[in-house]
Coordinates of C-alpha atoms in Angstrom, one line a residue:
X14 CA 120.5 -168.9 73.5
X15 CA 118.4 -167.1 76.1
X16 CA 116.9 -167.9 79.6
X17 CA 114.4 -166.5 81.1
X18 CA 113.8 -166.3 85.0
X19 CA 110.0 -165.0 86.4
X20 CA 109.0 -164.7 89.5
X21 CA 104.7 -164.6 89.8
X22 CA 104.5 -161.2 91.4
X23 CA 101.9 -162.0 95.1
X24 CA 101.3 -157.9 95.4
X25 CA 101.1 -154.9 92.7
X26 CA 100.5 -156.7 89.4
X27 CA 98.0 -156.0 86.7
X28 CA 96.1 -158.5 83.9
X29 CA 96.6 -157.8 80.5
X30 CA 96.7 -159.5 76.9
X31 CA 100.1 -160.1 75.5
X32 CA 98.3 -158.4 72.3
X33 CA 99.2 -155.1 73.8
X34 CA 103.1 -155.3 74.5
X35 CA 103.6 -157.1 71.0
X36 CA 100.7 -154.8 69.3
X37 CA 103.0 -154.5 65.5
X38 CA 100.9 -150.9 65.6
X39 CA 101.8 -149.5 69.0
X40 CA 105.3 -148.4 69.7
X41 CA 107.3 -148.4 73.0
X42 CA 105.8 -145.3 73.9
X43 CA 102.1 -145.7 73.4
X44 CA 102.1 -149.4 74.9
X45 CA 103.7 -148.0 78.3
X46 CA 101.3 -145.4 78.2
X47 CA 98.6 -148.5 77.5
X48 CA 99.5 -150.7 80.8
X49 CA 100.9 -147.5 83.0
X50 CA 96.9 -146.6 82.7
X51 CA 95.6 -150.0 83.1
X52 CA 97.5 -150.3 86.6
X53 CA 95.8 -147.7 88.3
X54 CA 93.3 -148.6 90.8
X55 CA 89.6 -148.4 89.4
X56 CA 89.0 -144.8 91.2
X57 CA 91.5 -143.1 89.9
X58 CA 91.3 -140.1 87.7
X59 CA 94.7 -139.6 86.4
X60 CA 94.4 -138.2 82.9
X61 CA 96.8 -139.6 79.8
X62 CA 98.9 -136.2 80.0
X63 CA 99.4 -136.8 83.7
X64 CA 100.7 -140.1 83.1
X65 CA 103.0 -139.0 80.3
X66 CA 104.6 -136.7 82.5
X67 CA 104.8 -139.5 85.3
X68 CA 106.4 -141.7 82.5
X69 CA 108.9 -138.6 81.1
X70 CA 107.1 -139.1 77.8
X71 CA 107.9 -136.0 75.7
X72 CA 105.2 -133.9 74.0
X73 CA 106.1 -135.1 70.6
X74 CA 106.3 -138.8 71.3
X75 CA 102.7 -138.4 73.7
X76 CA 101.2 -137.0 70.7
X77 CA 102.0 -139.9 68.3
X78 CA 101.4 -142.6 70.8
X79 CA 97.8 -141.1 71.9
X80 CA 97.4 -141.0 68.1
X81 CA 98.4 -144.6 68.1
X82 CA 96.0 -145.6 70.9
X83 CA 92.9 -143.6 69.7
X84 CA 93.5 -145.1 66.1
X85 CA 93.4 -148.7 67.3
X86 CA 90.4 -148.2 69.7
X87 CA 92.2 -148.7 73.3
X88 CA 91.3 -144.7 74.2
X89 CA 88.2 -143.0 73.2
X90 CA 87.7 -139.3 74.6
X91 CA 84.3 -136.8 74.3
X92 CA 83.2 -133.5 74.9
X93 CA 80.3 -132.9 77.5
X94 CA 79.2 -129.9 79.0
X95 CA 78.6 -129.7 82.6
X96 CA 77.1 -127.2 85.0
X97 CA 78.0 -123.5 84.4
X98 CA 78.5 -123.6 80.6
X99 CA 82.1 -125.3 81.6
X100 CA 83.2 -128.0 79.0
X101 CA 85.0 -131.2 80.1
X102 CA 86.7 -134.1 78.3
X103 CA 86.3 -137.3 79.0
X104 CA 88.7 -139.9 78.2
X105 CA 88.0 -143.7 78.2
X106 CA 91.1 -146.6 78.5
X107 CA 90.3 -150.3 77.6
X108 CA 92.4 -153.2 78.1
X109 CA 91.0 -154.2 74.6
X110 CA 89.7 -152.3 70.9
X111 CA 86.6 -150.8 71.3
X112 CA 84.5 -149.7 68.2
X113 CA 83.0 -146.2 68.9
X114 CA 79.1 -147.2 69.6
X115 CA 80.6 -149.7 72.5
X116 CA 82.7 -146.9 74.0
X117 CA 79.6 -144.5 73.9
X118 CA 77.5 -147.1 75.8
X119 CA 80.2 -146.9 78.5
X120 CA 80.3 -143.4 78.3
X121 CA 76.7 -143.2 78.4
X122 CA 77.0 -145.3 82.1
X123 CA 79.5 -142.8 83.8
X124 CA 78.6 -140.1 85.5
X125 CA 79.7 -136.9 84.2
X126 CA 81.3 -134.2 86.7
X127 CA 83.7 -131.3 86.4
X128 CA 86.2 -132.8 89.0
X129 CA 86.8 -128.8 89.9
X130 CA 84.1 -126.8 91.9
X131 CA 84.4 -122.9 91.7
X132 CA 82.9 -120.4 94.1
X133 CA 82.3 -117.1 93.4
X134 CA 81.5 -114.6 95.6
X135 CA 78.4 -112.5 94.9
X136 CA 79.3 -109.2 96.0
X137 CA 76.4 -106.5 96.2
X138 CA 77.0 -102.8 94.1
X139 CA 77.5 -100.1 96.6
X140 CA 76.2 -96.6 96.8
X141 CA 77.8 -94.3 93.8
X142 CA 79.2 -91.1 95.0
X143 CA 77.0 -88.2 93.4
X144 CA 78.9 -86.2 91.4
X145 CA 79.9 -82.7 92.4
X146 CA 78.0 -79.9 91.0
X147 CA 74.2 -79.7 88.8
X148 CA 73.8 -81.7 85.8
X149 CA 75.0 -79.9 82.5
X150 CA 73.8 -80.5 78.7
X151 CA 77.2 -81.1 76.4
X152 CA 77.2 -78.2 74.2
X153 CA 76.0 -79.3 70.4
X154 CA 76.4 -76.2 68.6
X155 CA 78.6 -73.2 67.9
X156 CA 82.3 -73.1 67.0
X157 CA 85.7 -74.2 69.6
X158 CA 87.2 -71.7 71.5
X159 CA 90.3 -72.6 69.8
X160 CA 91.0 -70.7 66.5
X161 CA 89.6 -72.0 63.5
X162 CA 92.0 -71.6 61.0
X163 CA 94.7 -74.1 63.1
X164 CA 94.8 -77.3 61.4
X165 CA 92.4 -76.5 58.8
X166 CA 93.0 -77.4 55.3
X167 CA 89.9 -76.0 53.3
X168 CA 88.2 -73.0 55.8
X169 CA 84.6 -71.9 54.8
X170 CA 84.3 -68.5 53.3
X171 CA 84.4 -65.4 55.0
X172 CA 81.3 -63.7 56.2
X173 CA 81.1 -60.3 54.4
X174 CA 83.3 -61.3 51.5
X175 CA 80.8 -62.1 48.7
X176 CA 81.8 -65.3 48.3
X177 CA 78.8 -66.5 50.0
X178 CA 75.8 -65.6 46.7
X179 CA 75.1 -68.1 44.5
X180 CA 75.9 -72.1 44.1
X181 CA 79.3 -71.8 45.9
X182 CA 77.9 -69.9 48.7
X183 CA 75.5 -72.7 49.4
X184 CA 78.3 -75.3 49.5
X185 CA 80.6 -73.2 51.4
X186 CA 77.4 -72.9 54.2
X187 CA 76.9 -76.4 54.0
X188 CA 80.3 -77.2 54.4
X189 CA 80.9 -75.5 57.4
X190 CA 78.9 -77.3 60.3
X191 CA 81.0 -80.4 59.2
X192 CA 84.4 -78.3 59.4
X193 CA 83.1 -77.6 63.6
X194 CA 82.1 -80.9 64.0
X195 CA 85.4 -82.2 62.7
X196 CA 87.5 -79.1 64.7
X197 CA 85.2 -80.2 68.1
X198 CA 87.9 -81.4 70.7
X199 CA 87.0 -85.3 71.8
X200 CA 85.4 -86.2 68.7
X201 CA 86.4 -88.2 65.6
X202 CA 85.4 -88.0 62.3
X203 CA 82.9 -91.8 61.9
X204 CA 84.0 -92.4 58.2
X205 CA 85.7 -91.4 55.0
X206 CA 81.8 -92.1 53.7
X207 CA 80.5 -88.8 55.1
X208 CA 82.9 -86.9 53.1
X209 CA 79.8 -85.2 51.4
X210 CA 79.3 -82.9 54.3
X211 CA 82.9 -82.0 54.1
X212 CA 84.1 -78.6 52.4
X213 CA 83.8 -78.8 48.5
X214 CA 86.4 -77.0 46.2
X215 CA 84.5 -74.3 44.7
X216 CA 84.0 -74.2 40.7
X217 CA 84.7 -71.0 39.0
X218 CA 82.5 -69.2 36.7
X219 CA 84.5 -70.3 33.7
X220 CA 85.2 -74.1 34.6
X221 CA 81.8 -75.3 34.9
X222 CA 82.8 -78.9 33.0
X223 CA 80.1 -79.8 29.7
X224 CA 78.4 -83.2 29.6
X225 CA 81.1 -85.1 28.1
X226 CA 83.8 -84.1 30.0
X227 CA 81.7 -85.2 32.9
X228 CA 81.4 -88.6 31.3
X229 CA 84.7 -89.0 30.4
X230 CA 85.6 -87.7 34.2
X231 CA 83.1 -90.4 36.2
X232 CA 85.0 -93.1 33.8
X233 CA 88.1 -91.6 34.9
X234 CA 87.3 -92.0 38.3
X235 CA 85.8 -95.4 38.1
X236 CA 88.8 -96.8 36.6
X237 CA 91.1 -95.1 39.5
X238 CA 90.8 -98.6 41.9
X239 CA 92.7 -100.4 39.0
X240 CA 95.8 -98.0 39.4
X241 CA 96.7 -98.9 43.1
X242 CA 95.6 -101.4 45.9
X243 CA 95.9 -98.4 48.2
X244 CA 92.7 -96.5 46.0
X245 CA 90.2 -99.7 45.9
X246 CA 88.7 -98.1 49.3
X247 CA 86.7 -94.9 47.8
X248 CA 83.4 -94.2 49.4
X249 CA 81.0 -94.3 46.7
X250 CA 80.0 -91.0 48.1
X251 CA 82.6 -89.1 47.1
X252 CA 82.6 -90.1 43.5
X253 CA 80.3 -87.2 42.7
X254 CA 83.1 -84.7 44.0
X255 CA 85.9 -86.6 42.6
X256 CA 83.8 -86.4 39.2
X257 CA 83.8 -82.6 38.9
X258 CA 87.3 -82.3 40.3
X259 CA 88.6 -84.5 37.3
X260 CA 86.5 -82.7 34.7
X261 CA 88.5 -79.7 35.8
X262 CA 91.3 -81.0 34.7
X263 CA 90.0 -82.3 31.5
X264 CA 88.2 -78.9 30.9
X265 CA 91.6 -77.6 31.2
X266 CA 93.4 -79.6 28.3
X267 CA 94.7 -82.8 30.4
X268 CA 94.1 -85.9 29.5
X269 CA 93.1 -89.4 31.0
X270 CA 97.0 -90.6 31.3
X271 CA 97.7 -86.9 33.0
X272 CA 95.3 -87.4 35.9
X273 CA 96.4 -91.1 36.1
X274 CA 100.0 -90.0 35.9
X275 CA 99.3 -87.3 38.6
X276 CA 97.5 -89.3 41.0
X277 CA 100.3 -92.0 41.0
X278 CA 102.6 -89.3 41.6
X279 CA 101.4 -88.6 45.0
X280 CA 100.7 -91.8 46.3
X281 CA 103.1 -93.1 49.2
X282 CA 105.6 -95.8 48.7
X283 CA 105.2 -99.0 48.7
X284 CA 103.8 -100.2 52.1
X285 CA 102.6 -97.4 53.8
X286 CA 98.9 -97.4 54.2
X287 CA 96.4 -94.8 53.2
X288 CA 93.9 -94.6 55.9
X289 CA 91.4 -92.1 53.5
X290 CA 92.0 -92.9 50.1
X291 CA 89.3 -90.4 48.8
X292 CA 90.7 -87.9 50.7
X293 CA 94.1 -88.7 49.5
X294 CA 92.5 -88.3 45.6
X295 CA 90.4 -84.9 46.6
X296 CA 93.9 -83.2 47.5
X297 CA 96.0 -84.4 44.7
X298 CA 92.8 -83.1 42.4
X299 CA 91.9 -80.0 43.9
X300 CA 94.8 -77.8 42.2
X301 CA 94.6 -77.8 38.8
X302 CA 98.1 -76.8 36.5
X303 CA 98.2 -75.2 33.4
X304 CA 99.3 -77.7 31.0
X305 CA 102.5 -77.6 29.4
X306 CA 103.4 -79.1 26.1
X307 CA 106.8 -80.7 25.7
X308 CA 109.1 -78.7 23.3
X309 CA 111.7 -80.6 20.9
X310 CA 114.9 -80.5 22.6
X311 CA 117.4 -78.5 19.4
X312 CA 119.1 -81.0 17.4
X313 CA 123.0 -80.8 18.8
X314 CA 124.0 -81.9 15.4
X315 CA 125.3 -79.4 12.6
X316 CA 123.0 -79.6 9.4
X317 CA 123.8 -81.3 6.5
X318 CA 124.2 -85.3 6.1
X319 CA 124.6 -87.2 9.5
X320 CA 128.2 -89.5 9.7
X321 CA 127.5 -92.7 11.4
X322 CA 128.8 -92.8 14.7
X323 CA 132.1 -95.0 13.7
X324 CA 133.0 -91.3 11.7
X325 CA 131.8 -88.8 14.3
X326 CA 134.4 -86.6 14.9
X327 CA 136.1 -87.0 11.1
X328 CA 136.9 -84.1 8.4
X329 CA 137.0 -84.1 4.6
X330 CA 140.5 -83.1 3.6
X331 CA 140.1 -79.9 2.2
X332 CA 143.5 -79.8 -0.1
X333 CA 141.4 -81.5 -3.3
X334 CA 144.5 -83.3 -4.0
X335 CA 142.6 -86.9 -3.5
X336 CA 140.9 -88.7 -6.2
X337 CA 138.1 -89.4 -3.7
X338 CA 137.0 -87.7 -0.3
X339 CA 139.6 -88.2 2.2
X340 CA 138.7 -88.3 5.9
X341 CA 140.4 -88.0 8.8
X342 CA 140.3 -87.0 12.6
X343 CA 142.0 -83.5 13.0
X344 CA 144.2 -83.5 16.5
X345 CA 144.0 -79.7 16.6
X346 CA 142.2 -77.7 14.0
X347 CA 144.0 -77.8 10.7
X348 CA 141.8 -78.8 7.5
X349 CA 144.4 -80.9 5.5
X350 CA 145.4 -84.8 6.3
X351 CA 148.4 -85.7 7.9
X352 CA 149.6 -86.6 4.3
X353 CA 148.5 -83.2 2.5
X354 CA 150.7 -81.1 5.6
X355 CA 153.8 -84.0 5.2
X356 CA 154.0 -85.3 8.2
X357 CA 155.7 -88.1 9.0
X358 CA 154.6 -91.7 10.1
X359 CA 155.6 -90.6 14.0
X360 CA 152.7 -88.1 13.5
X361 CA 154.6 -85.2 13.7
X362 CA 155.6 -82.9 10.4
X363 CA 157.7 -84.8 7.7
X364 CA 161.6 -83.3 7.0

């Protein structure tokens, strides 16, 4: 049996239903964090995390019992905007359920306020200190001081040298404004997608690729994305260039798997990110090797009928003694059997 002994409180008490300590929905958690808010006085603004901490309600257990409360309608919060683009959310306790269209006429009642007023100072710009000396133009053309052939993979051709006439000339002179702008100290080249103002590899006299090898390359090159995720990234500009590069190569007796092998060859390992693709391709390209066809390695076999390899190694007894061909393993070099030279069954010779 139990007893029971209460003592009507005359001071600090609060009215509540019974529904909300024996709630079958709400644990021990959520319906102390129900009546610790319902016995606050009527102007206070102590929020549901506050009280948790008041209450040494972990994080976890706040979590599920606000979860509990919002599900069963005794909290109800919102998201207003106030003054000064500042955001603010409301939260709204009831002592019984409430469905959401009678907690937003209550919300609709309340006044709605930031609780936190911020001050900022307005602070006029002073007087900029003229800089010393008269106003200059940057410079836009002409090469660095620096020496151009430092750090320069592909230079343009020489003045004077004859390399200048013709087709190639004209891409050489093209190619070298890009080649300053690139060498220019402070600047950056803006994308791999520009590439078409970068040098070009010239094309000999003797190399100029026919139509079909031209086809064949711009399929080549189309198809390079499906080798590697590191080439899915080539500018669409530089398919042109990569186009003539590869027809080099088949123009030269390579084929397809050649390029494809090559190009695997000098991607880095797995991981390591390639920051210009195309570039990456127009290097491994550029060179083109004479190609090489594989000889047959020589046969280390004598000629003549091949033993298995169960009887590599054996000899036909050369006495002609045997009805059939004898064979057995010589230990040194002798050409008759062990029974032709008499030796014994110790292996050594018979007496």
């Amino acid at each position: 049996m139990i007893y029971r002994n209460f003592i009507a409180p005359s001071r600090a008490f609060s009215q509540f239903s019974h529904e909300i300590i024996r709630h079958p929905r709400l644990d021990s958690h959520a319906a102390r964090l129900l009546t610790w808010q319902l016995s606050l006085p009527a102007h206070a603004r102590e929020t549901l995390s506050e009280t948790a901490k008041r209450a040494r309600i972990g994080a976890t257990s706040f979590t599920t019992a606000k979860r509990q409360l919002k599900a069963e309608g005794y909290v109800h919060e919102r998201r207003v905007q106030v003054g000064g683009g500042l955001w603010v959310t409301q939260q709204l306790v009831s002592s019984s359920p409430l469905r959401p269209e009678e907690a937003a006429k209550i919300f609709a009642r309340m006044p709605v306020h930031s609780g936190v007023e911020r001050v900022y100072a307005q602070v006029a710009p002073s007087t900029p200190v003229p800089a010393v000396g008269h106003p200059t133009p940057p410079s836009t053309d002409g090469h660095p001081e620096k020496h151009r052939r430092e750090n320069t993979s592909d230079l343009p051709a020489e003045p004077g040298s004859g390399a200048g006439s013709g087709p190639e000339g004209e891409a050489g002179a093209a190619s070298e404004p890009a080649l300053t702008s690139e060498a220019m100290p402070g600047t950056e080249p803006a994308s791999e997608s520009a590439s078409a103002s970068e040098p070009q590899v010239p094309e000999s006299a003797g190399e100029v690729p026919a139509t079909t090898q031209l086809d064949e390359a711009r399929a080549l090159v189309g198809a390079l994305p499906l080798l590697s995720p590191a080439l899915r990234h080539i500018p669409p500009g530089m398919r042109e260039e990569l186009t003539r590069l590869t027809a080099r190569w088949l123009a030269a007796g390579h084929t397809s798997a050649d390029v494809h092998e090559h190009v695997l060859r000098g991607l880095p390992g797995a991981g390591t990110p390639v920051q210009r693709p195309g570039g990456l391709v127009r290097y491994l390209l550029r060179e083109v090797p004479p190609r090489t066809l594989p000889r047959p390695e020589p046969s280390a076999s004598p000629p003549g009928p091949r033993l298995s390899s169960r009887l590599q190694g054996a000899r036909e007894c050369a006495s002609g003694a045997h009805t059939q061909p004898m064979l057995f393993r010589p230990v040194a070099d002798e050409v008759l059997c062990s029974e032709c030279l008499g030796w014994g069954p110790g292996g050594g010779p018979g007496v």
